[in-house]
Structures are given as structure tokens and as C-alpha cells.
CSV table of C-alpha atoms in Angstrom, one decimal:
chain,number,residue,atom,x,y,z
H,188,UNK,CA,29.7,81.9,-48.5
H,189,UNK,CA,27.3,83.2,-45.9
H,190,UNK,CA,28.4,85.9,-43.5
H,191,UNK,CA,26.8,87.4,-40.4
H,192,UNK,CA,27.7,90.8,-39.0
H,193,UNK,CA,26.9,92.3,-35.7
H,194,UNK,CA,28.1,95.9,-35.7
H,195,UNK,CA,27.6,96.6,-32.0
H,196,UNK,CA,30.3,95.0,-29.9
H,197,UNK,CA,28.8,96.3,-26.6
H,198,UNK,CA,25.6,97.8,-25.4
H,199,UNK,CA,24.4,98.8,-22.0
H,200,UNK,CA,20.9,99.8,-20.8
H,201,UNK,CA,19.1,100.3,-17.5
H,202,UNK,CA,16.8,97.6,-16.2
H,203,UNK,CA,13.2,97.7,-17.6
H,204,UNK,CA,14.3,99.6,-20.7
H,205,UNK,CA,14.0,98.3,-24.2
H,206,UNK,CA,17.1,97.5,-26.2
H,207,UNK,CA,17.6,96.5,-29.9
H,208,UNK,CA,20.5,94.5,-31.1
H,209,UNK,CA,21.4,94.7,-34.8
H,210,UNK,CA,22.4,91.9,-37.2
H,211,UNK,CA,22.9,91.8,-40.9
H,212,UNK,CA,23.7,88.8,-43.0
H,213,UNK,CA,24.7,88.0,-46.6
H,214,UNK,CA,23.6,85.1,-48.6
H,215,UNK,CA,22.5,84.4,-52.2
H,216,UNK,CA,20.1,81.6,-50.9
H,217,UNK,CA,16.4,82.2,-50.4
H,218,UNK,CA,15.6,79.4,-47.9
H,219,UNK,CA,17.3,79.7,-44.5
H,220,UNK,CA,16.8,80.2,-40.8
H,221,UNK,CA,18.0,82.9,-38.6
H,222,UNK,CA,18.6,82.6,-34.8
H,223,UNK,CA,19.5,84.7,-31.8
H,224,UNK,CA,21.5,82.8,-29.1
H,225,UNK,CA,22.3,84.1,-25.7
H,226,UNK,CA,25.6,83.1,-23.9
H,227,UNK,CA,25.5,84.2,-20.2
H,228,UNK,CA,28.9,84.5,-18.5
H,229,UNK,CA,30.4,81.1,-17.9
H,230,UNK,CA,27.3,79.3,-19.0
H,231,UNK,CA,26.2,77.5,-22.1
H,232,UNK,CA,24.7,79.1,-25.1
H,233,UNK,CA,20.9,78.9,-25.3
H,234,UNK,CA,18.5,79.6,-28.1
H,235,UNK,CA,16.5,82.8,-27.7
H,236,UNK,CA,14.4,83.0,-30.8
H,237,UNK,CA,14.3,81.6,-34.3
H,238,UNK,CA,12.9,82.9,-37.7
H,239,UNK,CA,12.2,81.1,-40.9
H,240,UNK,CA,13.1,83.2,-43.9
H,241,UNK,CA,9.9,82.2,-45.8
H,242,UNK,CA,7.7,83.5,-43.0
H,243,UNK,CA,7.0,87.2,-43.3
H,244,UNK,CA,5.6,87.4,-39.7
H,245,UNK,CA,8.2,88.4,-37.2
H,246,UNK,CA,8.9,85.8,-34.5
H,247,UNK,CA,8.2,86.7,-30.8
H,248,UNK,CA,9.0,84.8,-27.6
H,249,UNK,CA,7.7,86.6,-24.5
H,250,UNK,CA,9.8,89.8,-24.1
H,251,UNK,CA,11.9,88.9,-27.1
H,252,UNK,CA,10.9,89.8,-30.7
H,253,UNK,CA,12.7,90.2,-34.0
H,254,UNK,CA,12.4,92.6,-36.9
H,255,UNK,CA,13.2,90.6,-40.0
H,256,UNK,CA,13.8,92.5,-43.2
H,257,UNK,CA,14.5,90.0,-45.8
H,258,UNK,CA,15.2,92.4,-48.7
H,259,UNK,CA,17.6,94.4,-46.5
H,260,UNK,CA,19.1,91.2,-45.0
H,261,UNK,CA,18.6,92.5,-41.5
H,262,UNK,CA,17.5,90.6,-38.4
H,263,UNK,CA,17.4,92.7,-35.3
H,264,UNK,CA,16.5,91.5,-31.8
H,265,UNK,CA,14.4,93.6,-29.5
H,266,UNK,CA,14.3,92.9,-25.8
H,267,UNK,CA,11.5,94.6,-23.9
H,268,UNK,CA,11.4,95.3,-20.2
H,269,UNK,CA,15.0,94.2,-19.9
H,270,UNK,CA,16.0,92.3,-16.8
H,271,UNK,CA,19.3,91.8,-15.0
H,272,UNK,CA,19.3,88.2,-16.1
H,273,UNK,CA,19.4,89.3,-19.8
H,274,UNK,CA,23.1,90.3,-19.3
H,275,UNK,CA,25.0,88.1,-21.7
H,276,UNK,CA,26.7,87.9,-25.1
H,277,UNK,CA,24.1,87.7,-27.8
H,278,UNK,CA,25.0,86.0,-31.1
H,279,UNK,CA,23.0,86.2,-34.3
H,280,UNK,CA,23.3,83.1,-36.4
H,281,UNK,CA,22.3,81.7,-39.8
H,282,UNK,CA,21.7,78.2,-41.2
H,283,UNK,CA,20.8,77.1,-44.7
H,284,UNK,CA,17.6,75.1,-45.0
H,285,UNK,CA,18.9,72.6,-47.5
H,286,UNK,CA,21.8,71.5,-45.4
H,287,UNK,CA,19.5,69.7,-43.1
H,288,UNK,CA,21.7,70.4,-40.1
H,289,UNK,CA,22.4,73.0,-37.6
H,290,UNK,CA,25.6,74.1,-39.3
H,291,UNK,CA,25.4,77.6,-37.9
H,292,UNK,CA,27.3,80.7,-39.1
H,293,UNK,CA,27.6,83.1,-36.2
H,294,UNK,CA,28.2,86.8,-36.0
H,295,UNK,CA,30.9,88.3,-33.7
H,296,UNK,CA,28.5,88.9,-30.9
H,297,UNK,CA,27.2,91.8,-28.9
H,298,UNK,CA,27.9,92.0,-25.2
H,299,UNK,CA,24.8,93.3,-23.5
H,300,UNK,CA,24.8,94.6,-19.9
H,301,UNK,CA,21.7,95.4,-18.0
H,302,UNK,CA,22.3,97.8,-15.2
H,303,UNK,CA,20.2,98.0,-12.0
L,246,UNK,CA,18.7,64.6,-18.6
L,247,UNK,CA,21.2,67.2,-17.6
L,248,UNK,CA,21.9,68.6,-21.1
L,249,UNK,CA,25.1,68.5,-23.1
L,250,UNK,CA,28.1,67.7,-21.0
L,251,UNK,CA,31.7,68.5,-21.9
L,252,UNK,CA,34.9,67.3,-20.2
L,253,UNK,CA,37.2,68.8,-19.1
L,254,UNK,CA,36.0,72.3,-18.6
L,255,UNK,CA,39.5,73.7,-18.8
L,256,UNK,CA,42.7,72.3,-20.2
L,257,UNK,CA,46.2,73.9,-20.1
L,258,UNK,CA,48.8,72.1,-22.2
L,259,UNK,CA,52.2,72.8,-23.5
L,260,UNK,CA,52.8,73.4,-27.2
L,261,UNK,CA,53.4,70.1,-29.0
L,262,UNK,CA,51.3,68.0,-26.7
L,263,UNK,CA,48.2,66.1,-27.7
L,264,UNK,CA,44.8,66.7,-26.0
L,265,UNK,CA,41.5,65.0,-26.2
L,266,UNK,CA,38.1,66.5,-25.2
L,267,UNK,CA,34.9,64.6,-24.6
L,268,UNK,CA,31.3,65.5,-25.3
L,269,UNK,CA,28.2,63.7,-24.0
L,270,UNK,CA,25.2,64.9,-26.0
L,271,UNK,CA,21.6,64.8,-24.8
L,272,UNK,CA,20.3,61.2,-24.9
L,273,UNK,CA,18.7,60.2,-28.1
L,274,UNK,CA,20.0,63.2,-30.0
L,275,UNK,CA,21.3,61.9,-33.3
L,276,UNK,CA,23.2,65.0,-34.4
L,277,UNK,CA,26.3,66.2,-32.7
L,278,UNK,CA,28.4,69.3,-33.6
L,279,UNK,CA,31.7,70.7,-32.7
L,280,UNK,CA,32.4,74.5,-32.8
L,281,UNK,CA,35.5,76.5,-31.9
L,282,UNK,CA,35.2,80.0,-30.3
L,283,UNK,CA,38.2,82.3,-30.0
L,284,UNK,CA,38.2,85.3,-27.7
L,285,UNK,CA,35.9,88.0,-28.9
L,286,UNK,CA,34.5,86.0,-31.8
L,287,UNK,CA,31.4,84.0,-32.4
L,288,UNK,CA,31.7,80.2,-32.7
L,289,UNK,CA,32.9,78.6,-35.9
L,290,UNK,CA,31.7,75.3,-37.2
L,291,UNK,CA,34.2,72.5,-37.2
L,292,UNK,CA,32.4,69.2,-37.9
L,293,UNK,CA,29.2,67.3,-37.3
L,294,UNK,CA,28.0,63.7,-36.9
L,295,UNK,CA,24.7,62.0,-37.6
L,296,UNK,CA,24.8,59.1,-35.3
L,297,UNK,CA,28.3,57.6,-35.7
L,298,UNK,CA,28.9,59.0,-39.2
L,299,UNK,CA,31.0,62.2,-39.6
L,300,UNK,CA,29.1,64.0,-42.4
L,301,UNK,CA,31.1,67.2,-42.8
L,302,UNK,CA,34.3,68.8,-41.8
L,303,UNK,CA,35.2,72.4,-42.0
L,304,UNK,CA,38.5,73.6,-43.7
L,305,UNK,CA,39.3,74.9,-40.2
L,306,UNK,CA,39.8,71.3,-39.1
L,307,UNK,CA,43.4,70.7,-40.0
L,308,UNK,CA,45.0,67.2,-40.2
L,309,UNK,CA,46.0,67.6,-36.6
L,310,UNK,CA,42.4,67.5,-35.5
L,311,UNK,CA,40.3,64.3,-35.4
L,312,UNK,CA,36.8,63.7,-34.1
L,313,UNK,CA,35.0,60.5,-33.5
L,314,UNK,CA,31.6,59.3,-32.3
L,315,UNK,CA,32.2,55.6,-32.2
L,316,UNK,CA,28.8,54.3,-31.0
L,317,UNK,CA,26.7,57.3,-32.0
L,318,UNK,CA,26.6,58.5,-28.4
L,319,UNK,CA,29.5,60.5,-26.9
L,320,UNK,CA,32.1,62.1,-29.1
L,321,UNK,CA,35.8,62.9,-28.7
L,322,UNK,CA,37.8,65.7,-30.3
L,323,UNK,CA,41.6,65.2,-30.4
L,324,UNK,CA,44.2,67.8,-31.3
L,325,UNK,CA,47.7,66.5,-32.0
L,326,UNK,CA,50.9,68.6,-31.7
L,327,UNK,CA,49.0,71.5,-30.2
L,328,UNK,CA,50.0,75.0,-31.3
L,329,UNK,CA,49.3,78.3,-29.6
L,330,UNK,CA,46.8,79.2,-32.2
L,331,UNK,CA,44.7,76.3,-31.0
L,332,UNK,CA,43.9,78.1,-27.8
L,333,UNK,CA,40.1,78.6,-27.8
L,334,UNK,CA,36.8,77.4,-26.4
L,335,UNK,CA,35.7,74.2,-28.0
L,336,UNK,CA,31.9,73.9,-27.9
L,337,UNK,CA,29.8,70.8,-28.5
L,338,UNK,CA,26.1,70.9,-29.4
L,339,UNK,CA,23.5,68.2,-30.1
L,340,UNK,CA,20.1,68.2,-31.8
L,341,UNK,CA,17.3,65.8,-32.5
L,342,UNK,CA,16.2,65.5,-36.1
L,343,UNK,CA,17.5,66.4,-39.4
L,344,UNK,CA,16.2,69.8,-40.2
L,345,UNK,CA,18.2,73.0,-40.1
L,346,UNK,CA,15.5,74.5,-37.9
L,347,UNK,CA,15.9,72.0,-35.1
L,348,UNK,CA,17.2,73.5,-31.9
L,349,UNK,CA,20.8,72.8,-31.1
L,350,UNK,CA,21.6,72.5,-27.4
L,351,UNK,CA,25.1,73.6,-26.4
L,352,UNK,CA,27.5,72.4,-23.7
L,353,UNK,CA,29.5,74.8,-21.5
L,354,UNK,CA,32.6,74.2,-23.6
L,355,UNK,CA,36.2,73.1,-23.0
L,356,UNK,CA,38.6,76.1,-22.7
L,357,UNK,CA,42.0,75.1,-24.1
L,358,UNK,CA,45.1,77.2,-23.4
L,359,UNK,CA,48.3,76.2,-25.2
L,360,UNK,CA,51.4,77.6,-23.5
């Protein structure tokens, strides 16, 4: 079975700072996808960034980037120039490629607060 | 298109009662997923549909739970004889396509409280 672990229940930084959220996962499969989702207070979860396991290059989306270390089974999210609107729960998630569906396995989440 | 819509947003019910939730996915999305999220945890997969066919159910989905997607559009999730342990946020998501990399769009969820 696949598991996803987020070891930081809460984090807090000042606006404009850079913050890194940690995620580790466990799987015996070699083809999979990793995701970071953001869940703002009382709003729906939205996809922040996605990484395909067979791609060595780390994914980036504007201020968001990942550090994917396949051998270490680590998938951290870096948020640069943090903004107040980045305040949310962040979930790391995993999906197996062969399942052909978004059957996501989520971590426990990290509550990120950006302070003015 | 306004995204994935779930109704109701909140439901309080007494233990032993039946409840039904509705999810309207994004139009044309062929995949529809149900997840359950308890307080302080990440969502857990419950079941998913491709069009009207229910393709997989998690072991978390006991016999008291049933989901349908009769015409391949909206879906309902029914919980019979609710228990306090059923209290959670029930999330619906939809996606277009069949790959595990396709983006799933989530609704705002239905928060169930069983008293």
C-alpha cells in the first residue's frame, strides 16, 4: 500500500519569505504522479503543482516549485515570495500511473499561515 | 461552468437517520470521485465512477454507504443508519480523461455532523 507523510502539522512565515513544506511517501511502484493541493479556509481544494515520477526535472509553476528526490522518496514544495493568499492547508498526494484514475492518496496536511 | 457543486454544504443528523448528498461535476467530466476527510486528516478515497459505472470502492465504504451516478452526470452518496463515526467532510471531485495525471477538480464538500 502507498502512504504519504507530511511531518509538519503547522508552519508560519512572514509575507515575502520563502517556505518549504516537506513530504515523504512510500511505494514499491516506479510509475506514479505526485501532487500538491491547496485547501484555503472554507474553500475547495485546488491543484498547485504536479510531478511525474519518470521526469527528473523538478516541476515549477510561477512561485511554486518542487524538489523531487525519487531515491529518497521525498517531494517538498517551495513557495517563494509568499503572499497572504497562500494561507491554507497544503496536502501532498500520490497516484499510481497504471490505475488510470485520480485515486489519490493524501498526506495529513500542513497548515501554512502567512503573516503580514 | 461554475465548477464542482455539492449539496448540501452542511448537514446535521441524528444517529440512525439516513442522509443523502449530491454532487454535480463539471460538465463533460467523465470521472467522478468521492473522498472523506475527517478533522485534521487528509482526504481518503471512497469510490469513483467512469460515466455511470462505479469502477472501484474502498474498504472504507461499508455496506451502509451507497453511491450512484445514474445518467453519468450528477452523483449521490447515501449513508444509511448514520453513526457518530460518519461525521466528516465528504468531498466530490471530477476529472476529464482516463489518466492518473489528469487534474481532479474538487467541490467545497458536504460537512456531516452526526449527533
